[in-house]
């Protein structure tokens, strides 16, 4: 026991480890010392070996800011990579909003202003078919708010083909029921008719919910009523379009958009801000003045409100139509092929074996399932996938047939230099 304790390195000796120097600079010596002492305690208690005190200290210290990852997966909206990358305008707006700002202040009168007024105005301007708009933390929050404010202790009528799991084990039916609303399931997995909905509607109905199947497709002998048909049932209709397209996108003809669903008669449409809209994580609620005002004034709305950084980024995303997601979606395949070819030539000059190949990219992240976007990739040795991920910046590709494909559709052209450098570094 005494021997074991004697092997525990002294605090000063651990603090001399050069790997701790950046932490001491950033956090101050006392806070790093506290982490060393905690690791020493663990060693004394036998939870770790005395020789592991240095590593345990490093492990327990908070890592640096998020790591930049170049998205070469060929999936435009990768949930694990933070979905939509923000535009330069949105990033600039966040920098300004990070200080003291007019998020809830009227500079004209010097009085309190409408919180996020600029974002709400930009959203209303982008979707003239919406009489009113509201913004919350994400689309899941938008649905929770709609269910809480409009269907608590009442029924939400929904097709069995639209009982969606969003991801990471979270399921829309459970999310909706957690609010105190009851789900009234109608139809079958593959087919639901207007008559199914009509038969289920009654005095207990809060609203009919139509959910866009954004991460799966039901094909073959399948049918569901249109928004227009459901709007004629005489009860409120809420539509979850998921992807956040505000207007039709010609490249994704099967993807619903807010304007079209509102024009077809939906009372309220919900969507994510960080999918095809290309903005920050948030949830959009657009629709008739009555239901939007009801959700906006509900007490729970205060718990779901977005911060000033989100409002700033959303405003910039809506005002400036150019953003990396839209650019990636609309990228010309011939141009992608040219970029892949140029990178391969430069890699060869650096002694790295690589080949330009044609690929198929996907929207991902809950948008346009099954749609393949023609793309191009730089194919390198599959053994490089790990070193590429661990590099700085990190590069996430996809391994296929023993090769690591670095798909360029979701890589901004300005990132090509960094990508090239990262591949060269991963080879050495
Ligand atoms: C993505 C998605 C959600 C969840 O949206 P979050 O913004 O991630 O909360 C809900 N419904 C549909 C149809 C979606 O596509």
Coordinates of C-alpha atoms and ligand atoms in Angstrom, one line a residue:
X1 CA 0.0 0.0 0.0
X2 CA 2.7 2.5 1.1
X3 CA 4.8 1.4 -1.9
X4 CA 1.9 2.0 -4.2
X5 CA 1.4 5.4 -2.9
X6 CA 5.0 6.3 -3.2
X7 CA 4.8 5.6 -6.9
X8 CA 2.2 8.3 -7.4
X9 CA 3.9 11.2 -9.2
X10 CA 4.2 14.5 -7.3
X11 CA 2.0 17.4 -8.4
X12 CA 4.9 19.6 -9.6
X13 CA 6.3 16.7 -11.6
X14 CA 2.9 16.2 -13.4
X15 CA 2.5 19.9 -14.0
X16 CA 5.9 19.9 -15.7
X17 CA 4.5 17.6 -18.4
X18 CA 4.7 19.7 -21.6
X19 CA 1.3 18.4 -22.8
X20 CA -0.2 20.3 -19.9
X21 CA 1.4 23.7 -20.8
X22 CA -1.4 24.9 -23.1
X23 CA -4.0 24.1 -20.4
X24 CA -2.0 26.0 -17.8
X25 CA -1.9 29.0 -20.2
X26 CA -5.6 28.8 -21.0
X27 CA -7.1 27.9 -17.6
X28 CA -4.5 29.0 -15.1
X29 CA -2.2 26.9 -12.9
X30 CA -4.7 26.4 -10.0
X31 CA -7.4 24.8 -12.1
X32 CA -4.9 22.4 -13.8
X33 CA -3.5 21.6 -10.4
X34 CA -7.0 20.7 -9.2
X35 CA -7.2 18.2 -12.1
X36 CA -3.8 16.7 -11.2
X37 CA -4.9 16.3 -7.5
X38 CA -8.1 14.6 -8.6
X39 CA -6.1 12.1 -10.7
X40 CA -3.7 11.6 -7.8
X41 CA -6.7 10.8 -5.5
X42 CA -7.9 8.2 -8.0
X43 CA -4.5 6.6 -8.0
X44 CA -4.5 6.6 -4.1
X45 CA -7.9 4.9 -4.2
X46 CA -6.6 2.3 -6.6
X47 CA -9.0 3.4 -9.4
X48 CA -6.1 4.0 -11.7
X49 CA -2.4 3.0 -11.8
X50 CA 0.1 5.6 -10.5
X51 CA 1.7 5.6 -13.9
X52 CA -1.6 6.8 -15.4
X53 CA -1.9 10.0 -13.4
X54 CA -0.6 12.2 -16.2
X55 CA -2.9 10.6 -18.9
X56 CA -5.8 10.8 -16.5
X57 CA -5.2 14.5 -15.8
X58 CA -5.1 15.2 -19.6
X59 CA -8.2 13.1 -20.1
X60 CA -10.2 15.0 -17.5
X61 CA -9.2 18.5 -18.7
X62 CA -11.7 20.2 -21.0
X63 CA -10.7 19.8 -24.6
X64 CA -10.4 22.8 -26.9
X65 CA -13.2 24.3 -28.9
X66 CA -15.0 22.0 -31.5
X67 CA -12.7 20.4 -34.1
X68 CA -13.2 21.4 -37.7
X69 CA -14.3 18.5 -39.8
X70 CA -14.3 18.7 -43.6
X71 CA -17.4 16.9 -44.8
X72 CA -16.2 14.6 -47.6
X73 CA -18.8 12.0 -46.8
X74 CA -21.0 12.9 -49.8
X75 CA -23.9 13.5 -47.4
X76 CA -24.9 17.1 -47.6
X77 CA -26.7 17.4 -44.3
X78 CA -24.8 15.1 -41.9
X79 CA -26.4 15.1 -38.5
X80 CA -23.2 13.8 -36.8
X81 CA -21.3 16.7 -38.4
X82 CA -23.8 19.4 -37.3
X83 CA -26.0 19.4 -40.3
X84 CA -25.9 22.7 -42.4
X85 CA -22.7 24.6 -42.4
X86 CA -23.5 28.3 -42.0
X87 CA -22.9 31.0 -44.6
X88 CA -20.2 33.7 -44.1
X89 CA -23.1 36.2 -43.6
X90 CA -24.6 34.1 -40.8
X91 CA -21.2 33.6 -39.1
X92 CA -20.6 37.4 -39.3
X93 CA -24.0 38.0 -37.7
X94 CA -23.3 35.6 -34.9
X95 CA -20.1 37.5 -34.1
X96 CA -22.0 40.8 -33.8
X97 CA -24.9 39.2 -31.8
X98 CA -22.3 37.7 -29.4
X99 CA -21.9 41.1 -27.9
X100 CA -24.7 43.3 -26.6
X101 CA -27.2 43.6 -29.4
X102 CA -30.7 44.8 -30.3
X103 CA -32.3 41.3 -30.0
X104 CA -35.2 42.7 -27.9
X105 CA -34.5 46.5 -28.2
X106 CA -36.0 49.1 -30.4
X107 CA -33.2 51.5 -31.2
X108 CA -35.7 54.1 -32.5
X109 CA -37.7 54.4 -29.3
X110 CA -35.1 53.1 -26.8
X111 CA -37.8 50.8 -25.4
X112 CA -38.2 47.0 -25.4
X113 CA -38.7 45.7 -29.0
X114 CA -40.2 42.4 -30.3
X115 CA -37.6 39.7 -29.5
X116 CA -36.0 38.5 -32.7
X117 CA -38.1 40.9 -34.7
X118 CA -35.7 41.0 -37.6
X119 CA -35.7 37.2 -37.9
X120 CA -39.4 37.0 -37.8
X121 CA -39.8 39.7 -40.4
X122 CA -37.3 38.0 -42.7
X123 CA -39.1 34.7 -42.3
X124 CA -42.5 36.3 -43.0
X125 CA -41.0 38.0 -46.0
X126 CA -39.6 34.7 -47.3
X127 CA -43.0 33.0 -47.0
X128 CA -45.8 35.5 -47.9
X129 CA -48.4 32.7 -47.6
X130 CA -47.8 32.6 -43.8
X131 CA -50.0 35.1 -41.9
X132 CA -47.7 34.7 -38.9
X133 CA -44.5 33.0 -37.9
X134 CA -42.6 31.9 -34.8
X135 CA -39.2 30.4 -34.1
X136 CA -38.2 27.8 -31.5
X137 CA -35.3 25.6 -30.7
X138 CA -35.7 22.9 -33.3
X139 CA -38.5 21.2 -35.3
X140 CA -39.0 18.7 -32.4
X141 CA -39.7 21.7 -30.2
X142 CA -42.1 23.2 -32.8
X143 CA -44.1 19.9 -32.7
X144 CA -44.1 19.8 -28.9
X145 CA -45.3 23.4 -28.8
X146 CA -48.0 22.8 -31.4
X147 CA -49.2 19.6 -29.6
X148 CA -49.1 21.3 -26.1
X149 CA -50.9 24.5 -27.2
X150 CA -53.4 23.0 -29.6
X151 CA -54.0 19.3 -28.6
X152 CA -53.2 18.8 -24.9
X153 CA -55.9 16.4 -23.5
X154 CA -57.2 16.1 -27.0
X155 CA -56.4 13.9 -30.0
X156 CA -53.9 14.3 -32.8
X157 CA -55.0 12.3 -35.8
X158 CA -52.1 10.8 -37.7
X159 CA -51.5 8.1 -40.3
X160 CA -49.8 4.9 -39.3
X161 CA -47.4 5.4 -42.2
X162 CA -46.1 8.6 -40.6
X163 CA -45.2 7.5 -37.1
X164 CA -41.5 8.5 -37.6
X165 CA -38.4 7.8 -35.6
X166 CA -36.2 10.9 -36.1
X167 CA -32.9 9.4 -35.0
X168 CA -30.9 8.4 -32.0
X169 CA -34.0 6.5 -30.7
X170 CA -36.3 9.6 -30.6
X171 CA -39.7 8.9 -32.0
X172 CA -42.3 11.5 -33.0
X173 CA -45.3 9.6 -31.5
X174 CA -43.6 9.4 -28.1
X175 CA -42.6 13.1 -28.4
X176 CA -46.1 14.1 -29.1
X177 CA -47.7 12.0 -26.4
X178 CA -45.2 13.4 -23.8
X179 CA -47.2 16.7 -24.1
X180 CA -50.4 15.1 -22.9
X181 CA -51.9 14.9 -26.3
X182 CA -53.3 11.4 -27.4
X183 CA -52.5 10.0 -30.8
X184 CA -55.4 8.7 -32.9
X185 CA -53.7 6.5 -35.5
X186 CA -55.5 5.9 -38.7
X187 CA -55.0 3.8 -41.9
X188 CA -52.1 1.4 -42.4
X189 CA -48.4 1.7 -43.0
X190 CA -48.7 1.8 -46.8
X191 CA -52.2 3.2 -47.4
X192 CA -54.3 5.8 -45.6
X193 CA -57.4 7.5 -47.1
X194 CA -59.3 10.7 -46.5
X195 CA -62.1 8.5 -45.2
X196 CA -59.8 7.0 -42.6
X197 CA -59.1 10.5 -41.2
X198 CA -62.7 11.6 -41.5
X199 CA -63.9 8.6 -39.5
X200 CA -61.5 9.4 -36.7
X201 CA -62.4 13.1 -36.4
X202 CA -64.7 14.2 -33.7
X203 CA -65.2 16.5 -30.7
X204 CA -61.9 15.4 -29.1
X205 CA -59.8 16.2 -32.2
X206 CA -57.0 18.8 -31.6
X207 CA -55.6 18.7 -35.1
X208 CA -54.7 16.4 -37.9
X209 CA -51.0 16.0 -38.3
X210 CA -49.3 15.2 -41.7
X211 CA -45.6 14.3 -41.3
X212 CA -43.4 14.2 -44.4
X213 CA -41.5 10.9 -44.4
X214 CA -38.2 12.7 -44.7
X215 CA -35.8 9.8 -43.9
X216 CA -37.6 6.8 -45.5
X217 CA -39.9 6.0 -48.5
X218 CA -42.9 3.9 -48.7
X219 CA -43.1 2.6 -52.3
X220 CA -45.3 0.3 -54.3
X221 CA -48.9 -0.1 -53.3
X222 CA -49.0 3.1 -51.3
X223 CA -51.2 6.2 -51.0
X224 CA -51.8 9.0 -48.6
X225 CA -54.1 12.0 -49.0
X226 CA -52.7 15.3 -50.2
X227 CA -52.5 18.4 -47.9
X228 CA -55.5 19.9 -49.9
X229 CA -57.7 16.9 -49.2
X230 CA -56.8 16.9 -45.5
X231 CA -57.4 20.7 -45.3
X232 CA -61.0 20.1 -46.2
X233 CA -61.8 18.0 -43.1
X234 CA -63.0 21.0 -41.0
X235 CA -60.3 20.6 -38.2
X236 CA -56.9 22.3 -37.9
X237 CA -54.2 20.8 -40.1
X238 CA -50.6 20.8 -38.9
X239 CA -47.9 19.8 -41.5
X240 CA -44.4 18.8 -40.6
X241 CA -42.3 19.3 -43.7
X242 CA -39.0 18.5 -41.9
X243 CA -36.5 19.8 -44.4
X244 CA -37.2 23.5 -44.2
X245 CA -37.6 24.3 -47.8
X246 CA -39.6 27.5 -47.8
X247 CA -40.4 27.4 -51.6
X248 CA -40.2 24.6 -54.1
X249 CA -36.7 23.4 -55.0
X250 CA -36.6 22.2 -58.7
X251 CA -33.8 19.8 -58.0
X252 CA -35.9 18.0 -55.3
X253 CA -39.3 17.8 -56.8
X254 CA -40.7 15.4 -54.2
X255 CA -39.6 17.5 -51.2
X256 CA -42.4 19.5 -49.7
X257 CA -42.1 23.2 -49.0
X258 CA -43.8 25.6 -46.6
X259 CA -45.4 27.9 -49.2
X260 CA -47.0 25.0 -51.1
X261 CA -48.4 23.3 -48.0
X262 CA -49.8 26.6 -46.7
X263 CA -51.4 27.5 -50.0
X264 CA -52.9 24.0 -50.1
X265 CA -54.6 24.7 -46.8
X266 CA -52.4 23.7 -43.9
X267 CA -53.1 25.9 -40.8
X268 CA -49.6 25.5 -39.4
X269 CA -46.4 24.2 -41.0
X270 CA -43.3 23.2 -38.9
X271 CA -39.7 22.7 -40.2
X272 CA -36.1 22.6 -39.2
X273 CA -33.8 25.5 -39.8
X274 CA -30.6 23.5 -40.2
X275 CA -31.6 21.2 -43.0
X276 CA -32.2 22.4 -46.6
X277 CA -32.7 26.0 -45.5
X278 CA -29.0 26.0 -44.6
X279 CA -29.3 27.9 -41.4
X280 CA -28.8 27.4 -37.7
X281 CA -30.5 24.7 -35.6
X282 CA -34.0 26.0 -34.9
X283 CA -37.6 25.1 -35.5
X284 CA -39.9 27.2 -37.8
X285 CA -43.6 27.5 -37.2
X286 CA -45.5 29.2 -40.1
X287 CA -49.2 29.6 -40.7
X288 CA -52.5 31.2 -39.9
X289 CA -52.5 34.1 -37.4
X290 CA -54.7 32.3 -34.9
X291 CA -52.8 29.1 -34.3
X292 CA -49.4 30.8 -34.5
X293 CA -50.5 33.4 -31.9
X294 CA -51.8 30.5 -29.7
X295 CA -48.5 28.7 -29.7
X296 CA -46.5 31.9 -29.3
X297 CA -48.4 32.9 -26.2
X298 CA -48.4 29.5 -24.5
X299 CA -46.2 29.4 -21.4
X300 CA -44.1 26.5 -22.8
X301 CA -43.0 28.8 -25.7
X302 CA -40.8 30.6 -23.2
X303 CA -38.9 27.4 -22.5
X304 CA -38.4 26.7 -26.1
X305 CA -37.2 30.1 -27.3
X306 CA -34.0 30.5 -29.2
X307 CA -31.0 32.5 -28.2
X308 CA -29.7 35.7 -29.9
X309 CA -27.0 33.9 -31.8
X310 CA -29.6 31.6 -33.5
X311 CA -31.8 34.6 -34.3
X312 CA -28.9 36.5 -35.9
X313 CA -27.8 33.5 -37.9
X314 CA -31.4 32.7 -39.1
X315 CA -31.9 36.3 -40.2
X316 CA -28.7 36.3 -42.2
X317 CA -29.6 33.0 -43.7
X318 CA -33.0 34.2 -44.8
X319 CA -31.8 37.6 -46.1
X320 CA -28.8 36.3 -48.1
X321 CA -30.0 33.4 -50.3
X322 CA -26.5 32.1 -50.9
X323 CA -25.3 29.5 -48.4
X324 CA -23.1 26.4 -48.4
X325 CA -26.0 23.9 -48.4
X326 CA -27.7 25.5 -51.4
X327 CA -24.3 25.7 -53.2
X328 CA -23.6 22.0 -52.5
X329 CA -27.1 21.0 -53.6
X330 CA -26.8 22.9 -56.9
X331 CA -23.1 22.2 -57.6
X332 CA -22.5 21.2 -61.2
X333 CA -21.2 17.6 -61.5
X334 CA -18.8 18.5 -64.3
X335 CA -17.3 21.1 -62.0
X336 CA -17.0 18.6 -59.2
X337 CA -15.2 16.2 -61.6
X338 CA -12.8 19.0 -62.6
X339 CA -12.0 19.7 -58.9
X340 CA -11.4 16.0 -58.2
X341 CA -9.1 15.7 -61.2
X342 CA -7.1 18.8 -60.2
X343 CA -6.7 17.4 -56.6
X344 CA -5.5 14.0 -58.0
X345 CA -2.9 15.7 -60.1
X346 CA -1.6 17.7 -57.2
X347 CA -1.6 14.7 -54.9
X348 CA 0.4 12.7 -57.5
X349 CA 3.0 15.5 -57.5
X350 CA 3.2 15.1 -53.7
X351 CA 3.7 11.4 -54.1
X352 CA 0.2 10.3 -53.0
X353 CA -1.6 7.8 -55.1
X354 CA -5.2 8.9 -55.8
X355 CA -7.9 8.6 -58.4
X356 CA -10.8 10.7 -59.5
X357 CA -14.1 8.7 -59.5
X358 CA -17.8 9.4 -60.2
X359 CA -20.0 9.0 -57.2
X360 CA -23.5 9.5 -55.9
X361 CA -24.1 11.9 -53.1
X362 CA -27.2 12.2 -50.9
X363 CA -29.0 15.0 -49.1
X364 CA -29.1 13.1 -45.8
X365 CA -30.1 14.6 -42.5
X366 CA -33.8 14.1 -43.0
X367 CA -34.3 15.3 -46.5
X368 CA -35.0 13.8 -49.9
X369 CA -34.5 10.1 -49.1
X370 CA -33.4 8.0 -52.1
X371 CA -32.4 11.0 -54.2
X372 CA -28.9 10.5 -55.6
X373 CA -27.0 13.6 -56.6
X374 CA -24.3 12.9 -59.2
X375 CA -20.9 13.8 -57.7
X376 CA -17.2 13.2 -57.9
X377 CA -14.7 12.0 -55.3
X378 CA -10.9 11.6 -54.8
X379 CA -10.4 8.0 -54.0
X380 CA -7.4 7.2 -51.7
X381 CA -6.1 4.2 -49.9
X382 CA -8.8 3.0 -47.3
X383 CA -6.1 2.8 -44.7
X384 CA -6.0 6.6 -44.7
X385 CA -9.6 7.0 -43.4
X386 CA -8.5 6.8 -39.7
X387 CA -5.5 9.2 -40.0
X388 CA -7.7 11.6 -42.1
X389 CA -10.3 11.7 -39.3
X390 CA -7.6 12.4 -36.7
X391 CA -5.9 15.1 -38.7
X392 CA -6.3 18.9 -38.3
X393 CA -8.6 19.7 -39.8
X394 CA -10.2 16.4 -39.5
X395 CA -11.6 14.9 -42.8
X396 CA -14.6 12.5 -42.8
X397 CA -14.8 10.5 -46.0
X398 CA -16.6 7.2 -46.7
X399 CA -14.9 3.8 -47.1
X400 CA -16.1 1.8 -50.0
X401 CA -14.5 -1.3 -51.4
X402 CA -11.3 -0.9 -49.5
X403 CA -10.9 2.7 -50.7
X404 CA -11.6 6.0 -48.9
X405 CA -13.8 8.2 -51.1
X406 CA -13.5 11.9 -50.5
X407 CA -16.7 13.1 -52.0
X408 CA -16.5 16.8 -53.1
X409 CA -20.2 17.7 -53.3
X410 CA -20.4 18.8 -49.6
X411 CA -16.9 20.3 -49.7
X412 CA -16.8 24.0 -50.5
X413 CA -14.4 24.8 -53.3
X414 CA -12.5 27.1 -50.8
X415 CA -11.8 24.0 -48.7
X416 CA -9.9 22.1 -51.5
X417 CA -6.5 23.5 -50.3
X418 CA -7.1 22.3 -46.8
X419 CA -8.3 18.9 -48.0
X420 CA -5.2 18.5 -50.1
X421 CA -3.0 19.4 -47.2
X422 CA -4.9 17.0 -44.9
X423 CA -4.4 14.1 -47.3
X424 CA -0.7 14.8 -47.7
X425 CA -0.3 15.0 -43.9
X426 CA -2.3 11.8 -43.4
X427 CA 0.1 10.0 -45.7
X428 CA 3.2 11.0 -43.8
Ligands
LIG1 C1 -35.7 16.4 -39.0 C2 -37.1 16.2 -38.8 C3 -37.6 16.4 -37.5 C4 -36.8 16.8 -36.4 O1 -36.3 18.0 -36.6 P1 -35.2 18.7 -35.6 O2 -35.0 20.1 -36.1 O3 -34.0 17.8 -35.7 O4 -35.8 18.7 -34.2 C5 -39.0 16.2 -37.4 N1 -39.8 15.8 -38.4 C6 -39.3 15.7 -39.6 C7 -40.2 15.3 -40.7 C8 -37.9 15.8 -39.9 O5 -37.5 15.6 -41.1

